[in-house]
Amino acid sequence: MNDAYHKLMDRIRDHGRLHAVEQLLDWDQETYMPSGGVKPRAELTALISGLAHERLVAEETGKLLSDAQAGDDDHIAQTNLRETRRAFERASRIPTALVKEIAHAGAMAKDAWAKARQDDKFQDFAPHLEKMVDLKKQVAEHVGYDTEPYDALMDEFEPGAKSAGIDTLFAALGERTAAFLRQIQASPTKPDFSILTRHYPRAQQEPLSRRMAECLHFDFGSGRIDVTVHPFCTSMGGASDVRITTRYMEDFLPAAMFGTMHETGHALYEQGLLAEHAFTPAGEAVSLGIHESQSRMWENLVGRSRAFWEYHYGDVQKMFPDSLGNVSLDEFYRAINTVSPSFIRVEADELTYNLHITLRFQIERAMIKGDIKVADVPEAWNAKMRELLGVVPPNNTEGCLQDIHWSMGIFGYFPTYALGNLYAAQFFDKASTDIPDLFERIAKNDHQPLLGWLRQNIHQHGQRFRAGELIERVTGKPLSIEPFMKHVTEKFSRVYGLKS
Ligand code: ZN
């Protein structure tokens, strides 16, 4: 490593710090900011994101990048240089004014989305969405692409992913899912899902959420849990300050309970990144698909396992005696593993969840291509819901207004959720081979073996390996839908009494 490398990393750390300030502003807007604060907050967010962008694309960064050197056996410095070059090249193509305009429009649109969702008025959100689509199309044109603009946007979240490849993957997954779903729906055995929609007082749900985060080793000394409309996880500087949010529904137990486990999974990844590499690529997550694999693993493969509830159910039953007093462990386990096509993505079961993602992928890809106009989104949404899931939402609040992403200009992000499910199943399959007593340990509330395995194989490496390389390195195979299909087929065949 030479002097230019160290100077470059100083710049990159400052860029990362400015980005963390932006995250903090976002977190505050979602949690505690009074609603009157939207306009000045949009200005603050635009200013900070502009400063961060300028710091990254400055001539000085380019100069240092061409002078910086990393030793042949120094994989940390090599990772930092490779990824800094990638970020610099991408960002340099996007004008700062456009970055600021998107940040400003996003802060305003988020507010408009929340109101439109509350009032079920898509028309109030439509002008904001039109503006966002237009701004992101401009980004795609600046960044450049081989075949279609959506690829340029997806690359920000899942480097190297291409629409055509995602389309093929989702088609194969969709076909297998639909066939298995038909078998499930034909089964006379049905879990009693209504158990979960009884009354669950928030006063008890709050300590339950905390308990779920705690038992999975969320570090409260370097993190906190707050409440938002749309749950998320954010980090203000590597592992040292990681915040998650959740939402409580008194007539739906899974929302906060599994929502918290999901966000805890994201948080464990952030808290497992090495603090000494904070604000540099060596201390950052690989991609959003890999990030989502962590949240989905803890939420579904651990949190919806029979072993997990063997330990926790008795205590949870005592927390909600009126609703769970007469419900057996088996009935509870089957209820939390009910497969049923529904309207809301974040509440979807493990099997049909990916179909919600296919829907969003197809619609946003078409919006960015210009094949669907914003005004036609509700109709397109409902048609796709009928086609893929066989149900149609009664209103736009439970349809195309349910997710926050488009208001923030996040197009190309949704595919990473389904990728996350596939990565999660493949990683977990390998972890359960490497840790032969994995489920016995989970049943004893001992999550250290799995967490240690994830720290060792995934977290500590930061961005050393790209997603495709990482999955092959860890599991010995490229990403495939097979481990996911094996997991859901085995589990739901048991729940629904089918021969697998
Ligand atoms: Zn997530």
XYZ file of C-alpha atoms and ligand atoms in Angstrom:
501
model
C 0.000 0.000 0.000
C 1.331 3.394 -0.897
C 0.594 6.920 0.221
C -2.043 7.430 -2.503
C -3.925 4.386 -1.199
C -4.089 5.810 2.334
C -5.202 9.223 1.066
C -7.811 7.549 -1.107
C -9.177 5.583 1.843
C -9.399 8.790 3.904
C -11.606 10.234 1.166
C -13.673 7.067 0.911
C -14.202 6.982 4.669
C -15.416 10.580 4.553
C -17.766 9.669 1.721
C -19.048 6.792 3.874
C -19.483 9.119 6.845
C -21.534 11.576 4.808
C -23.623 8.680 3.609
C -24.135 7.649 7.251
C -25.369 11.173 8.023
C -27.893 10.752 5.216
C -28.986 7.422 6.735
C -29.420 9.119 10.090
C -31.600 11.825 8.518
C -33.697 9.112 6.859
C -33.999 7.136 10.077
C -35.105 10.260 11.927
C -37.638 11.126 9.213
C -39.176 7.661 9.534
C -39.188 7.509 13.340
C -39.397 10.793 15.257
C -39.490 13.770 12.885
C -42.708 15.782 13.228
C -44.739 15.733 10.019
C -44.165 19.477 9.574
C -40.445 18.792 9.104
C -40.737 17.290 5.615
C -39.676 20.321 3.562
C -36.514 21.297 5.470
C -35.657 17.592 5.790
C -35.831 17.206 1.996
C -33.368 20.116 1.740
C -30.990 18.607 4.320
C -31.089 15.216 2.646
C -30.443 16.723 -0.782
C -27.518 18.779 0.558
C -25.825 15.848 2.292
C -26.297 13.418 -0.575
C -24.897 16.035 -2.950
C -21.840 16.536 -0.710
C -21.278 12.776 -0.475
C -21.537 12.422 -4.237
C -19.122 15.306 -4.876
C -16.614 13.849 -2.450
C -16.704 10.542 -4.327
C -16.540 11.853 -7.897
C -13.988 14.661 -7.296
C -11.025 14.822 -9.654
C -8.793 14.115 -6.662
C -10.481 10.708 -6.134
C -9.771 9.769 -9.756
C -6.149 10.866 -9.437
C -5.622 8.912 -6.216
C -7.301 5.873 -7.774
C -4.829 5.814 -10.640
C -1.860 6.210 -8.253
C -3.016 3.891 -5.464
C -1.467 0.442 -5.172
C -2.305 -2.617 -3.121
C 0.145 -5.408 -2.288
C -0.371 -8.726 -4.126
C -1.269 -10.575 -0.946
C -3.247 -7.734 0.645
C -6.824 -8.742 -0.100
C -8.266 -5.961 2.080
C -6.585 -3.245 0.044
C -7.402 -5.072 -3.184
C -11.069 -5.252 -2.228
C -11.106 -1.581 -1.313
C -9.468 -0.529 -4.560
C -11.619 -2.733 -6.786
C -14.874 -1.608 -5.203
C -13.894 2.044 -4.892
C -13.066 2.049 -8.604
C -16.435 0.505 -9.362
C -18.320 3.041 -7.216
C -16.296 5.935 -8.626
C -16.890 4.928 -12.231
C -20.611 4.527 -11.718
C -21.058 7.716 -9.688
C -18.901 9.807 -12.049
C -21.425 9.275 -14.810
C -24.287 10.728 -12.749
C -24.434 14.546 -12.437
C -24.483 15.831 -8.838
C -27.544 17.962 -9.620
C -29.464 14.799 -10.537
C -28.368 13.041 -7.322
C -29.605 16.008 -5.287
C -32.853 16.204 -7.201
C -33.550 12.510 -6.529
C -32.796 12.878 -2.800
C -35.101 15.900 -2.581
C -37.881 14.303 -4.621
C -37.564 11.100 -2.553
C -38.000 12.867 0.783
C -41.117 14.642 -0.550
C -42.509 11.548 -2.288
C -42.136 9.370 0.814
C -44.431 11.730 2.667
C -46.918 11.853 -0.220
C -46.842 8.047 -0.459
C -47.612 7.618 3.259
C -50.634 9.950 2.939
C -51.859 8.435 -0.342
C -51.580 4.969 1.211
C -53.529 6.053 4.249
C -56.294 7.635 2.138
C -56.164 4.983 -0.606
C -55.639 7.702 -3.223
C -53.201 6.489 -5.864
C -53.844 9.630 -7.902
C -52.219 11.743 -5.141
C -49.035 9.686 -5.334
C -48.975 9.301 -9.143
C -47.264 12.661 -9.952
C -44.469 11.843 -7.475
C -44.042 8.391 -8.981
C -43.979 9.829 -12.504
C -41.235 12.199 -11.471
C -39.231 9.399 -9.834
C -39.525 7.127 -12.864
C -38.335 9.973 -15.052
C -35.375 10.784 -12.778
C -34.307 7.138 -12.552
C -34.574 6.717 -16.330
C -32.134 9.616 -16.562
C -29.794 7.830 -14.129
C -29.936 4.665 -16.263
C -29.087 6.658 -19.389
C -26.127 8.329 -17.654
C -24.812 5.073 -16.192
C -25.298 3.138 -19.434
C -26.365 -0.462 -20.137
C -26.041 -3.193 -22.729
C -29.598 -4.251 -23.306
C -32.066 -2.359 -21.137
C -32.129 0.560 -18.687
C -33.428 -1.512 -15.751
C -30.060 -3.340 -15.649
C -28.259 -0.077 -14.888
C -30.539 0.465 -11.883
C -30.411 -3.103 -10.566
C -26.615 -2.971 -10.671
C -26.643 -0.498 -7.783
C -28.161 -3.125 -5.465
C -27.014 -6.427 -6.940
C -23.826 -5.762 -8.886
C -23.695 -7.676 -12.143
C -27.332 -8.881 -12.085
C -29.155 -8.669 -15.431
C -32.912 -8.548 -16.120
C -32.783 -11.413 -18.614
C -31.108 -13.714 -16.082
C -33.508 -12.710 -13.307
C -36.439 -13.275 -15.646
C -35.291 -16.853 -16.421
C -34.645 -17.598 -12.737
C -38.026 -16.232 -11.634
C -39.833 -18.113 -14.436
C -38.367 -21.442 -13.272
C -39.099 -20.612 -9.640
C -42.632 -19.460 -10.498
C -43.456 -22.643 -12.381
C -42.307 -24.943 -9.556
C -44.030 -22.730 -6.977
C -47.343 -22.742 -8.849
C -47.310 -26.537 -9.203
C -46.595 -27.063 -5.492
C -49.125 -24.409 -4.498
C -51.850 -26.314 -6.380
C -50.996 -29.445 -4.369
C -51.167 -27.511 -1.111
C -54.462 -25.884 -2.014
C -55.945 -29.280 -2.858
C -54.971 -30.720 0.524
C -57.854 -31.273 2.948
C -55.451 -30.553 5.833
C -55.465 -26.843 6.671
C -53.689 -25.057 9.528
C -55.862 -22.709 11.585
C -54.404 -19.347 10.612
C -57.060 -17.422 12.573
C -55.116 -18.215 15.771
C -52.687 -15.462 14.747
C -55.371 -12.833 14.158
C -56.748 -12.932 17.695
C -56.070 -10.048 20.067
C -52.381 -9.517 20.904
C -51.928 -6.423 23.115
C -49.069 -4.188 22.072
C -47.919 -3.961 25.695
C -46.953 -7.662 25.473
C -45.769 -7.576 21.877
C -43.069 -5.021 22.672
C -41.175 -7.205 25.172
C -41.702 -10.157 22.801
C -39.981 -8.272 19.960
C -37.116 -7.406 22.243
C -36.834 -11.004 23.363
C -36.718 -12.233 19.749
C -33.936 -9.766 18.891
C -32.043 -10.594 22.078
C -32.160 -14.366 21.688
C -30.683 -14.038 18.195
C -27.825 -11.971 19.687
C -28.781 -8.489 18.480
C -26.337 -6.219 20.309
C -28.392 -3.551 22.096
C -25.183 -1.795 23.150
C -24.657 -0.971 19.475
C -28.248 -0.903 18.323
C -31.858 -0.038 19.056
C -35.429 -0.862 18.006
C -38.019 1.786 17.110
C -41.421 1.817 15.410
C -42.160 2.824 11.784
C -44.836 2.350 9.123
C -42.424 0.264 7.049
C -39.845 -1.730 9.061
C -36.183 -1.464 8.080
C -32.604 -1.785 9.307
C -30.017 0.940 8.935
C -26.446 1.413 10.030
C -24.739 4.646 11.004
C -21.180 3.444 10.710
C -20.432 -0.240 10.406
C -21.126 -2.441 13.384
C -21.161 0.260 16.051
C -24.615 1.788 15.515
C -27.191 -0.458 13.878
C -30.881 0.404 14.186
C -33.917 -1.636 13.346
C -37.593 -0.790 13.313
C -40.757 -2.821 13.600
C -44.534 -2.317 13.534
C -47.170 -3.587 15.919
C -50.570 -4.861 14.845
C -52.786 -5.928 17.726
C -54.818 -8.237 15.498
C -51.847 -9.875 13.746
C -49.086 -11.416 15.842
C -46.598 -12.253 13.029
C -46.130 -8.606 11.922
C -43.895 -7.525 14.791
C -42.633 -10.943 15.881
C -41.308 -12.093 12.497
C -40.703 -8.517 11.342
C -38.306 -8.044 14.240
C -36.553 -11.347 13.548
C -36.202 -10.311 9.899
C -34.657 -6.946 10.704
C -32.498 -8.558 13.390
C -31.096 -10.807 10.643
C -30.079 -7.703 8.679
C -28.660 -6.167 11.850
C -26.575 -9.245 12.690
C -24.904 -8.921 9.294
C -24.107 -5.243 9.913
C -22.947 -5.978 13.462
C -20.729 -8.766 12.087
C -18.842 -6.533 9.653
C -15.370 -5.728 10.930
C -15.282 -2.364 12.724
C -11.702 -1.650 11.637
C -12.914 -1.515 8.017
C -15.922 0.723 8.720
C -16.853 3.118 5.885
C -14.754 1.198 3.349
C -15.824 -1.657 1.006
C -13.953 -4.232 3.121
C -16.373 -3.349 5.934
C -19.564 -3.273 3.879
C -22.186 -5.840 2.840
C -21.716 -7.705 -0.466
C -25.075 -6.866 -2.039
C -28.700 -6.487 -1.054
C -29.433 -10.049 -2.146
C -26.845 -11.345 0.300
C -28.178 -8.915 2.929
C -31.678 -10.284 2.452
C -30.382 -13.842 2.726
C -29.399 -13.040 6.301
C -32.768 -11.574 7.273
C -34.774 -14.330 5.607
C -32.613 -17.037 7.143
C -33.264 -15.868 10.701
C -36.901 -15.037 10.038
C -37.882 -18.199 8.147
C -35.335 -20.984 8.315
C -34.752 -20.413 12.023
C -37.776 -18.387 13.213
C -40.416 -20.504 11.494
C -38.777 -23.813 12.393
C -40.361 -26.277 14.768
C -37.094 -26.423 16.783
C -37.172 -22.693 17.506
C -40.698 -22.853 18.918
C -40.016 -25.934 20.996
C -37.966 -23.616 23.156
C -39.985 -20.376 22.990
C -43.614 -21.366 22.643
C -44.363 -22.039 26.304
C -43.241 -18.546 27.306
C -45.029 -16.839 24.418
C -48.195 -18.706 25.315
C -47.929 -17.285 28.856
C -47.543 -13.759 27.437
C -50.862 -14.075 25.563
C -52.988 -16.430 27.706
C -56.308 -15.228 26.241
C -55.282 -15.860 22.628
C -52.872 -18.786 22.902
C -53.929 -20.473 26.148
C -55.753 -23.297 24.357
C -53.422 -23.530 21.337
C -50.911 -26.398 21.222
C -47.326 -26.033 19.978
C -48.248 -28.071 16.928
C -51.242 -25.866 16.086
C -49.123 -22.748 16.544
C -46.305 -24.120 14.391
C -48.731 -24.995 11.619
C -50.451 -21.591 11.850
C -47.173 -19.678 11.384
C -46.491 -21.885 8.372
C -49.803 -21.402 6.608
C -49.462 -21.121 2.839
C -52.112 -18.897 1.344
C -51.887 -16.351 -1.490
C -52.437 -12.903 0.014
C -52.170 -9.215 -0.863
C -49.299 -7.982 1.285
C -45.720 -8.927 0.404
C -44.208 -8.561 3.867
C -46.887 -10.822 5.336
C -46.674 -13.445 2.592
C -45.771 -17.035 3.426
C -42.395 -18.470 2.446
C -43.712 -20.160 -0.695
C -45.803 -17.424 -2.327
C -43.518 -14.543 -1.259
C -41.389 -14.815 -4.397
C -44.469 -14.380 -6.598
C -44.963 -10.926 -5.061
C -41.423 -10.127 -6.132
C -41.930 -11.394 -9.684
C -44.920 -9.051 -9.924
C -42.918 -6.003 -8.800
C -39.971 -6.937 -11.002
C -42.164 -7.194 -14.097
C -44.040 -3.953 -13.403
C -41.070 -1.775 -12.532
C -38.986 -3.176 -15.380
C -41.833 -2.227 -17.752
C -42.175 1.245 -16.156
C -38.473 1.949 -16.642
C -38.622 0.635 -20.219
C -41.635 2.881 -20.833
C -43.977 -0.045 -21.546
C -46.333 0.808 -18.657
C -47.470 4.331 -17.796
C -47.679 5.290 -14.120
C -51.435 5.889 -14.444
C -51.860 2.256 -15.528
C -49.919 0.771 -12.595
C -52.950 -0.070 -10.381
C -54.610 -1.976 -13.221
C -51.386 -3.771 -14.171
C -50.805 -4.624 -10.526
C -54.227 -6.178 -10.054
C -53.992 -8.115 -13.322
C -50.619 -9.577 -12.263
C -51.963 -10.408 -8.802
C -54.735 -12.418 -10.429
C -52.327 -14.115 -12.832
C -49.622 -15.023 -10.307
C -51.434 -15.349 -6.988
C -55.075 -15.775 -7.958
C -56.247 -12.949 -5.680
C -57.012 -9.265 -6.310
C -56.614 -6.611 -3.591
C -59.776 -4.677 -2.700
C -57.963 -1.318 -2.891
C -54.634 0.276 -3.855
C -53.513 0.618 -0.238
C -53.324 -3.186 -0.125
C -52.151 -3.229 -3.736
C -49.666 -1.018 -5.547
C -49.355 1.469 -2.650
C -48.203 -1.071 -0.061
C -44.426 -0.649 -0.439
C -42.298 2.424 0.242
C -39.601 1.642 -2.343
C -40.882 3.443 -5.433
C -41.431 6.650 -3.465
C -37.720 6.635 -2.684
C -36.813 6.025 -6.320
C -35.650 2.517 -5.529
C -36.177 0.589 -8.759
C -34.228 -2.627 -9.292
C -34.186 -3.414 -5.567
C -37.159 -5.829 -5.370
C -35.440 -8.743 -7.205
C -32.892 -8.871 -4.368
C -35.653 -10.051 -2.008
C -36.302 -13.228 -3.979
C -32.569 -13.702 -4.554
C -32.225 -13.403 -0.780
C -34.649 -16.313 -0.261
C -32.639 -18.461 -2.671
C -29.275 -17.510 -1.157
C -30.666 -18.081 2.347
C -31.823 -21.625 1.581
C -28.540 -22.525 -0.110
C -26.380 -21.098 2.705
C -28.559 -22.720 5.364
C -28.411 -26.085 3.634
C -24.617 -25.921 3.813
C -24.649 -24.649 7.403
C -26.793 -27.604 8.458
C -24.220 -29.971 6.941
C -21.344 -28.169 8.631
C -23.216 -28.036 11.970
C -24.773 -31.512 12.288
C -26.664 -30.691 15.497
C -27.916 -27.321 14.205
C -31.595 -27.937 14.980
C -30.853 -29.471 18.387
C -28.945 -26.287 19.213
C -31.762 -24.062 17.914
C -34.175 -26.054 20.095
C -31.967 -25.144 23.087
C -32.080 -21.449 22.144
C -28.396 -21.689 21.237
C -27.953 -19.601 18.080
C -24.228 -19.142 18.484
C -23.221 -22.023 16.134
C -25.187 -20.604 13.181
C -24.203 -17.017 13.911
C -20.555 -18.053 14.201
C -20.827 -19.893 10.863
C -22.281 -16.771 9.199
C -19.638 -14.526 10.754
C -16.905 -16.860 9.557
C -18.196 -17.529 6.044
C -19.975 -14.303 5.127
C -19.887 -11.327 7.508
C -16.181 -10.916 8.158
C -15.318 -10.727 4.452
C -17.132 -7.462 3.712
C -17.098 -7.064 -0.075
C -14.080 -9.295 -0.634
C -16.179 -11.665 -2.758
C -18.994 -10.695 -5.100
C -22.338 -12.457 -4.513
C -21.904 -15.144 -7.203
C -18.358 -15.867 -6.074
C -19.359 -15.959 -2.405
C -22.162 -18.504 -2.832
C -19.880 -20.811 -4.830
C -17.044 -20.428 -2.394
C -19.205 -21.156 0.641
C -21.534 -23.845 -0.751
C -19.426 -25.244 -3.606
C -22.203 -24.516 -6.130
C -23.554 -21.556 -8.092
C -26.896 -20.085 -7.014
C -29.775 -22.437 -7.756
C -33.468 -22.672 -6.919
C -33.067 -26.301 -5.756
C -32.158 -25.777 -2.067
C -35.101 -23.382 -1.704
C -37.519 -25.776 -3.422
C -36.217 -28.656 -1.296
C -36.750 -26.631 1.890
C -40.301 -25.510 1.074
C -41.318 -28.897 -0.335
C -40.150 -30.804 2.744
C -41.556 -28.322 5.228
C -44.957 -27.672 3.690
C -45.489 -31.310 2.721
C -45.251 -32.059 6.451
C -47.502 -29.148 7.424
C -50.115 -30.057 4.796
C -49.820 -33.826 5.086
C -48.595 -34.315 1.484
C -46.242 -36.982 0.222
C -43.017 -35.201 -0.716
Zn -35.146 -7.351 4.414
